[in-house]
PDB file of C-alpha atoms in Angstrom:
ATOM      1  CA  UNK A 692      37.997  17.680  32.187  1.00  0.00           C
ATOM      2  CA  UNK A 693      34.598  16.459  33.786  1.00  0.00           C
ATOM      3  CA  UNK A 694      33.324  13.005  32.063  1.00  0.00           C
ATOM      4  CA  UNK A 695      29.843  14.714  32.412  1.00  0.00           C
ATOM      5  CA  UNK A 696      30.973  17.776  29.825  1.00  0.00           C
ATOM      6  CA  UNK A 697      32.516  15.301  27.403  1.00  0.00           C
ATOM      7  CA  UNK A 698      29.463  13.048  27.172  1.00  0.00           C
ATOM      8  CA  UNK A 699      27.367  15.038  24.817  1.00  0.00           C
ATOM      9  CA  UNK A 700      30.103  14.778  22.432  1.00  0.00           C
ATOM     10  CA  UNK A 701      30.775  11.254  22.799  1.00  0.00           C
ATOM     11  CA  UNK A 702      26.874   9.862  22.200  1.00  0.00           C
ATOM     12  CA  UNK A 703      26.402  13.061  19.205  1.00  0.00           C
ATOM     13  CA  UNK A 704      29.839  11.302  17.707  1.00  0.00           C
ATOM     14  CA  UNK A 705      28.101   7.418  18.200  1.00  0.00           C
ATOM     15  CA  UNK A 706      24.971   8.512  16.742  1.00  0.00           C
ATOM     16  CA  UNK A 707      26.735   9.790  13.509  1.00  0.00           C
ATOM     17  CA  UNK A 708      28.508   6.749  13.182  1.00  0.00           C
ATOM     18  CA  UNK A 709      25.290   4.550  13.579  1.00  0.00           C
ATOM     19  CA  UNK A 710      23.738   6.930  10.690  1.00  0.00           C
ATOM     20  CA  UNK A 711      26.801   6.650   8.656  1.00  0.00           C
ATOM     21  CA  UNK A 712      26.600   3.112   9.152  1.00  0.00           C
ATOM     22  CA  UNK A 713      22.958   2.864   8.446  1.00  0.00           C
ATOM     23  CA  UNK A 714      23.257   4.427   5.116  1.00  0.00           C
ATOM     24  CA  UNK A 715      26.828   2.258   3.841  1.00  0.00           C
ATOM     25  CA  UNK A 716      24.611  -0.976   4.263  1.00  0.00           C
ATOM     26  CA  UNK A 717      21.534   0.328   2.488  1.00  0.00           C
ATOM     27  CA  UNK A 718      24.000   1.671  -0.389  1.00  0.00           C
ATOM     28  CA  UNK A 719      25.488  -1.633  -0.308  1.00  0.00           C
ATOM     29  CA  UNK A 720      22.280  -3.510  -0.808  1.00  0.00           C
ATOM     30  CA  UNK A 721      21.332  -1.491  -3.817  1.00  0.00           C
ATOM     31  CA  UNK A 722      24.570  -1.966  -5.414  1.00  0.00           C
ATOM     32  CA  UNK A 723      24.202  -5.509  -4.837  1.00  0.00           C
ATOM     33  CA  UNK A 724      20.462  -5.491  -6.588  1.00  0.00           C
ATOM     34  CA  UNK A 725      21.664  -3.841  -9.487  1.00  0.00           C
ATOM     35  CA  UNK A 726      24.440  -6.512  -9.793  1.00  0.00           C
ATOM     36  CA  UNK A 727      21.623  -9.437  -9.186  1.00  0.00           C
ATOM     37  CA  UNK A 728      19.833  -8.039 -12.727  1.00  0.00           C
ATOM     38  CA  UNK A 729      20.300 -10.398 -15.309  1.00  0.00           C
ATOM     39  CA  UNK A 730      19.058 -10.098 -19.138  1.00  0.00           C
ATOM     40  CA  UNK A 731      14.990 -11.259 -18.768  1.00  0.00           C
ATOM     41  CA  UNK A 732      15.111  -9.479 -14.952  1.00  0.00           C
ATOM     42  CA  UNK A 733      11.720  -7.067 -14.918  1.00  0.00           C
ATOM     43  CA  UNK A 734      12.697  -3.921 -13.442  1.00  0.00           C
ATOM     44  CA  UNK A 735      11.403  -0.219 -12.222  1.00  0.00           C
ATOM     45  CA  UNK A 736      13.804   2.551 -12.546  1.00  0.00           C
ATOM     46  CA  UNK A 737      14.045   5.491 -10.270  1.00  0.00           C
ATOM     47  CA  UNK A 738      11.289   7.421 -12.383  1.00  0.00           C
ATOM     48  CA  UNK A 739       8.521   4.691 -12.048  1.00  0.00           C
ATOM     49  CA  UNK A 740       8.864   2.889 -15.207  1.00  0.00           C
ATOM     50  CA  UNK A 741       8.860  -0.536 -16.160  1.00  0.00           C
ATOM     51  CA  UNK A 742      11.020  -2.406 -18.341  1.00  0.00           C
ATOM     52  CA  UNK A 743      12.812  -6.088 -19.159  1.00  0.00           C
ATOM     53  CA  UNK A 744      16.483  -5.620 -19.202  1.00  0.00           C
ATOM     54  CA  UNK A 745      18.291  -7.165 -22.245  1.00  0.00           C
ATOM     55  CA  UNK A 746      21.678  -6.594 -21.643  1.00  0.00           C
ATOM     56  CA  UNK A 747      24.212  -5.447 -18.177  1.00  0.00           C
ATOM     57  CA  UNK A 748      27.049  -3.816 -18.960  1.00  0.00           C
ATOM     58  CA  UNK A 749      29.183  -2.148 -16.256  1.00  0.00           C
ATOM     59  CA  UNK A 750      27.563   0.928 -15.842  1.00  0.00           C
ATOM     60  CA  UNK A 751      24.879   0.997 -17.764  1.00  0.00           C
ATOM     61  CA  UNK A 752      22.047  -1.429 -18.649  1.00  0.00           C
ATOM     62  CA  UNK A 753      19.990  -1.953 -22.099  1.00  0.00           C
ATOM     63  CA  UNK A 754      15.857  -1.911 -21.633  1.00  0.00           C
ATOM     64  CA  UNK A 755      13.464  -3.226 -23.588  1.00  0.00           C
ATOM     65  CA  UNK A 756      10.560  -0.780 -22.589  1.00  0.00           C
ATOM     66  CA  UNK A 757       8.253  -1.933 -25.103  1.00  0.00           C
ATOM     67  CA  UNK A 758       8.288  -4.299 -28.150  1.00  0.00           C
ATOM     68  CA  UNK A 759      11.667  -3.602 -30.162  1.00  0.00           C
ATOM     69  CA  UNK A 760      11.584  -0.067 -28.104  1.00  0.00           C
ATOM     70  CA  UNK A 761      15.263  -0.240 -26.401  1.00  0.00           C
ATOM     71  CA  UNK A 762      17.136   2.313 -24.076  1.00  0.00           C
ATOM     72  CA  UNK A 763      20.250   2.458 -22.517  1.00  0.00           C
ATOM     73  CA  UNK A 764      19.767   3.684 -18.849  1.00  0.00           C
ATOM     74  CA  UNK A 765      22.878   4.289 -15.646  1.00  0.00           C
ATOM     75  CA  UNK A 766      22.638   1.332 -13.461  1.00  0.00           C
ATOM     76  CA  UNK A 767      22.050   3.676 -10.304  1.00  0.00           C
ATOM     77  CA  UNK A 768      18.879   4.384 -12.459  1.00  0.00           C
ATOM     78  CA  UNK A 769      17.297   0.965 -11.967  1.00  0.00           C
ATOM     79  CA  UNK A 770      15.176   1.402  -8.088  1.00  0.00           C
ATOM     80  CA  UNK A 771      13.851  -2.196  -7.889  1.00  0.00           C
ATOM     81  CA  UNK A 772      14.819  -5.523  -9.422  1.00  0.00           C
ATOM     82  CA  UNK A 773      11.117  -6.981  -9.663  1.00  0.00           C
ATOM     83  CA  UNK A 774      10.477 -11.113  -9.451  1.00  0.00           C
ATOM     84  CA  UNK A 775       8.642 -12.446 -12.493  1.00  0.00           C
ATOM     85  CA  UNK A 776       5.707 -12.870 -10.433  1.00  0.00           C
ATOM     86  CA  UNK A 777       5.288  -9.120  -9.419  1.00  0.00           C
ATOM     87  CA  UNK A 778       6.637  -7.973 -12.948  1.00  0.00           C
ATOM     88  CA  UNK A 779       4.036  -9.986 -14.666  1.00  0.00           C
ATOM     89  CA  UNK A 780       0.965  -9.241 -12.329  1.00  0.00           C
ATOM     90  CA  UNK A 781       2.219  -5.138 -12.737  1.00  0.00           C
ATOM     91  CA  UNK A 782       2.394  -5.054 -16.456  1.00  0.00           C
ATOM     92  CA  UNK A 783       0.478  -7.959 -18.131  1.00  0.00           C
ATOM     93  CA  UNK A 784      -2.396  -8.145 -15.202  1.00  0.00           C
ATOM     94  CA  UNK A 785      -1.482 -11.565 -14.737  1.00  0.00           C
ATOM     95  CA  UNK A 786      -2.487 -12.704 -11.327  1.00  0.00           C
ATOM     96  CA  UNK A 787      -0.711 -15.580  -9.905  1.00  0.00           C
ATOM     97  CA  UNK A 788      -2.205 -18.844  -8.336  1.00  0.00           C
ATOM     98  CA  UNK A 789      -4.407 -17.698  -5.769  1.00  0.00           C
ATOM     99  CA  UNK A 790      -6.158 -20.950  -4.849  1.00  0.00           C
ATOM    100  CA  UNK A 791      -4.809 -20.906  -1.033  1.00  0.00           C
ATOM    101  CA  UNK A 792      -5.534 -16.880  -0.725  1.00  0.00           C
ATOM    102  CA  UNK A 793      -8.409 -16.513   1.563  1.00  0.00           C
ATOM    103  CA  UNK A 794     -12.178 -15.329   0.127  1.00  0.00           C
ATOM    104  CA  UNK A 795     -13.086 -12.292   1.863  1.00  0.00           C
ATOM    105  CA  UNK A 796     -17.117 -12.017   1.443  1.00  0.00           C
ATOM    106  CA  UNK A 797     -19.002  -9.308   0.150  1.00  0.00           C
ATOM    107  CA  UNK A 798     -20.705  -8.307   3.298  1.00  0.00           C
ATOM    108  CA  UNK A 799     -20.640  -9.173   7.205  1.00  0.00           C
ATOM    109  CA  UNK A 800     -23.148 -11.445   7.131  1.00  0.00           C
ATOM    110  CA  UNK A 801     -21.397 -14.927   6.541  1.00  0.00           C
ATOM    111  CA  UNK A 802     -19.020 -13.673   9.131  1.00  0.00           C
ATOM    112  CA  UNK A 803     -21.299 -13.381  11.762  1.00  0.00           C
ATOM    113  CA  UNK A 804     -22.724 -16.725  12.892  1.00  0.00           C
ATOM    114  CA  UNK A 805     -26.123 -17.811  14.391  1.00  0.00           C
ATOM    115  CA  UNK A 806     -25.803 -20.952  16.691  1.00  0.00           C
ATOM    116  CA  UNK A 807     -29.648 -20.552  17.295  1.00  0.00           C
ATOM    117  CA  UNK A 808     -31.873 -20.243  13.982  1.00  0.00           C
ATOM    118  CA  UNK A 809     -34.846 -19.462  15.931  1.00  0.00           C
ATOM    119  CA  UNK A 810     -33.559 -16.736  17.980  1.00  0.00           C
ATOM    120  CA  UNK A 811     -35.216 -13.287  17.269  1.00  0.00           C
ATOM    121  CA  UNK A 812     -33.173 -10.803  14.913  1.00  0.00           C
ATOM    122  CA  UNK A 813     -33.479  -6.871  16.208  1.00  0.00           C
ATOM    123  CA  UNK A 814     -34.672  -4.629  14.065  1.00  0.00           C
ATOM    124  CA  UNK A 815     -33.327  -1.383  14.768  1.00  0.00           C
ATOM    125  CA  UNK A 816     -35.481   0.157  11.759  1.00  0.00           C
ATOM    126  CA  UNK A 817     -39.093   2.034  12.017  1.00  0.00           C
ATOM    127  CA  UNK A 818     -41.732   0.136  11.578  1.00  0.00           C
ATOM    128  CA  UNK A 819     -44.575   2.168   8.973  1.00  0.00           C
ATOM    129  CA  UNK A 820     -46.971   2.666  11.920  1.00  0.00           C
ATOM    130  CA  UNK A 821     -44.337   4.242  13.553  1.00  0.00           C
ATOM    131  CA  UNK A 822     -43.010   6.204  11.290  1.00  0.00           C
ATOM    132  CA  UNK A 823     -46.638   7.620  10.477  1.00  0.00           C
ATOM    133  CA  UNK A 824     -47.339   8.052  14.472  1.00  0.00           C
ATOM    134  CA  UNK A 825     -44.182  10.064  14.562  1.00  0.00           C
ATOM    135  CA  UNK A 826     -45.346  12.193  11.683  1.00  0.00           C
ATOM    136  CA  UNK A 827     -49.067  12.579  13.124  1.00  0.00           C
ATOM    137  CA  UNK A 828     -46.873  14.008  16.264  1.00  0.00           C
ATOM    138  CA  UNK A 829     -45.104  16.291  14.799  1.00  0.00           C
ATOM    139  CA  UNK A 830     -47.123  18.314  13.025  1.00  0.00           C
ATOM    140  CA  UNK A 831     -48.761  21.198  15.295  1.00  0.00           C
ATOM    141  CA  UNK A 832     -52.526  20.740  16.238  1.00  0.00           C
ATOM    142  CA  UNK A 833     -54.914  23.320  15.167  1.00  0.00           C
ATOM    143  CA  UNK A 834     -57.464  25.037  17.458  1.00  0.00           C
ATOM    144  CA  UNK A 835     -60.552  25.600  16.626  1.00  0.00           C
ATOM    145  CA  UNK A 836     -60.087  29.413  16.301  1.00  0.00           C
ATOM    146  CA  UNK A 837     -57.289  28.636  13.852  1.00  0.00           C
ATOM    147  CA  UNK A 838     -57.803  28.911   9.695  1.00  0.00           C
ATOM    148  CA  UNK A 839     -55.135  27.507   7.602  1.00  0.00           C
ATOM    149  CA  UNK A 840     -53.905  30.523   5.939  1.00  0.00           C
ATOM    150  CA  UNK A 841     -52.175  33.182   7.216  1.00  0.00           C
TER     151      UNK A 841
END
């Protein structure tokens, strides 16, 4: 057999190997994430529900979905284990210390610095005199023989 005919099969097998390796790596990360749950951790289920972990068992987890309301979920139903800051931000609306966060202005006027304060600004708007003149030019002029009624 010629090597050129075997090359597509070798490439196909290599691609399949890389795809399965990537999938196994993602599955292992998910298992590690689910095993990192401890009582008191905030989680998000695959259905999008946020809860607090109360107990962790081999295949299941006891979650507190609301104060005094508990539910048992399979470990596979846990979509993400959230850190405390993110969980409190989502559930309780508690913002972290944002003193280092940049302040974003409401308008862009503070972003443009004018070094020369005396420089004249360009006004792109029409003035009242210009608007009146444009309106006068737009109306057709009447000749002596025309009347207002038609």
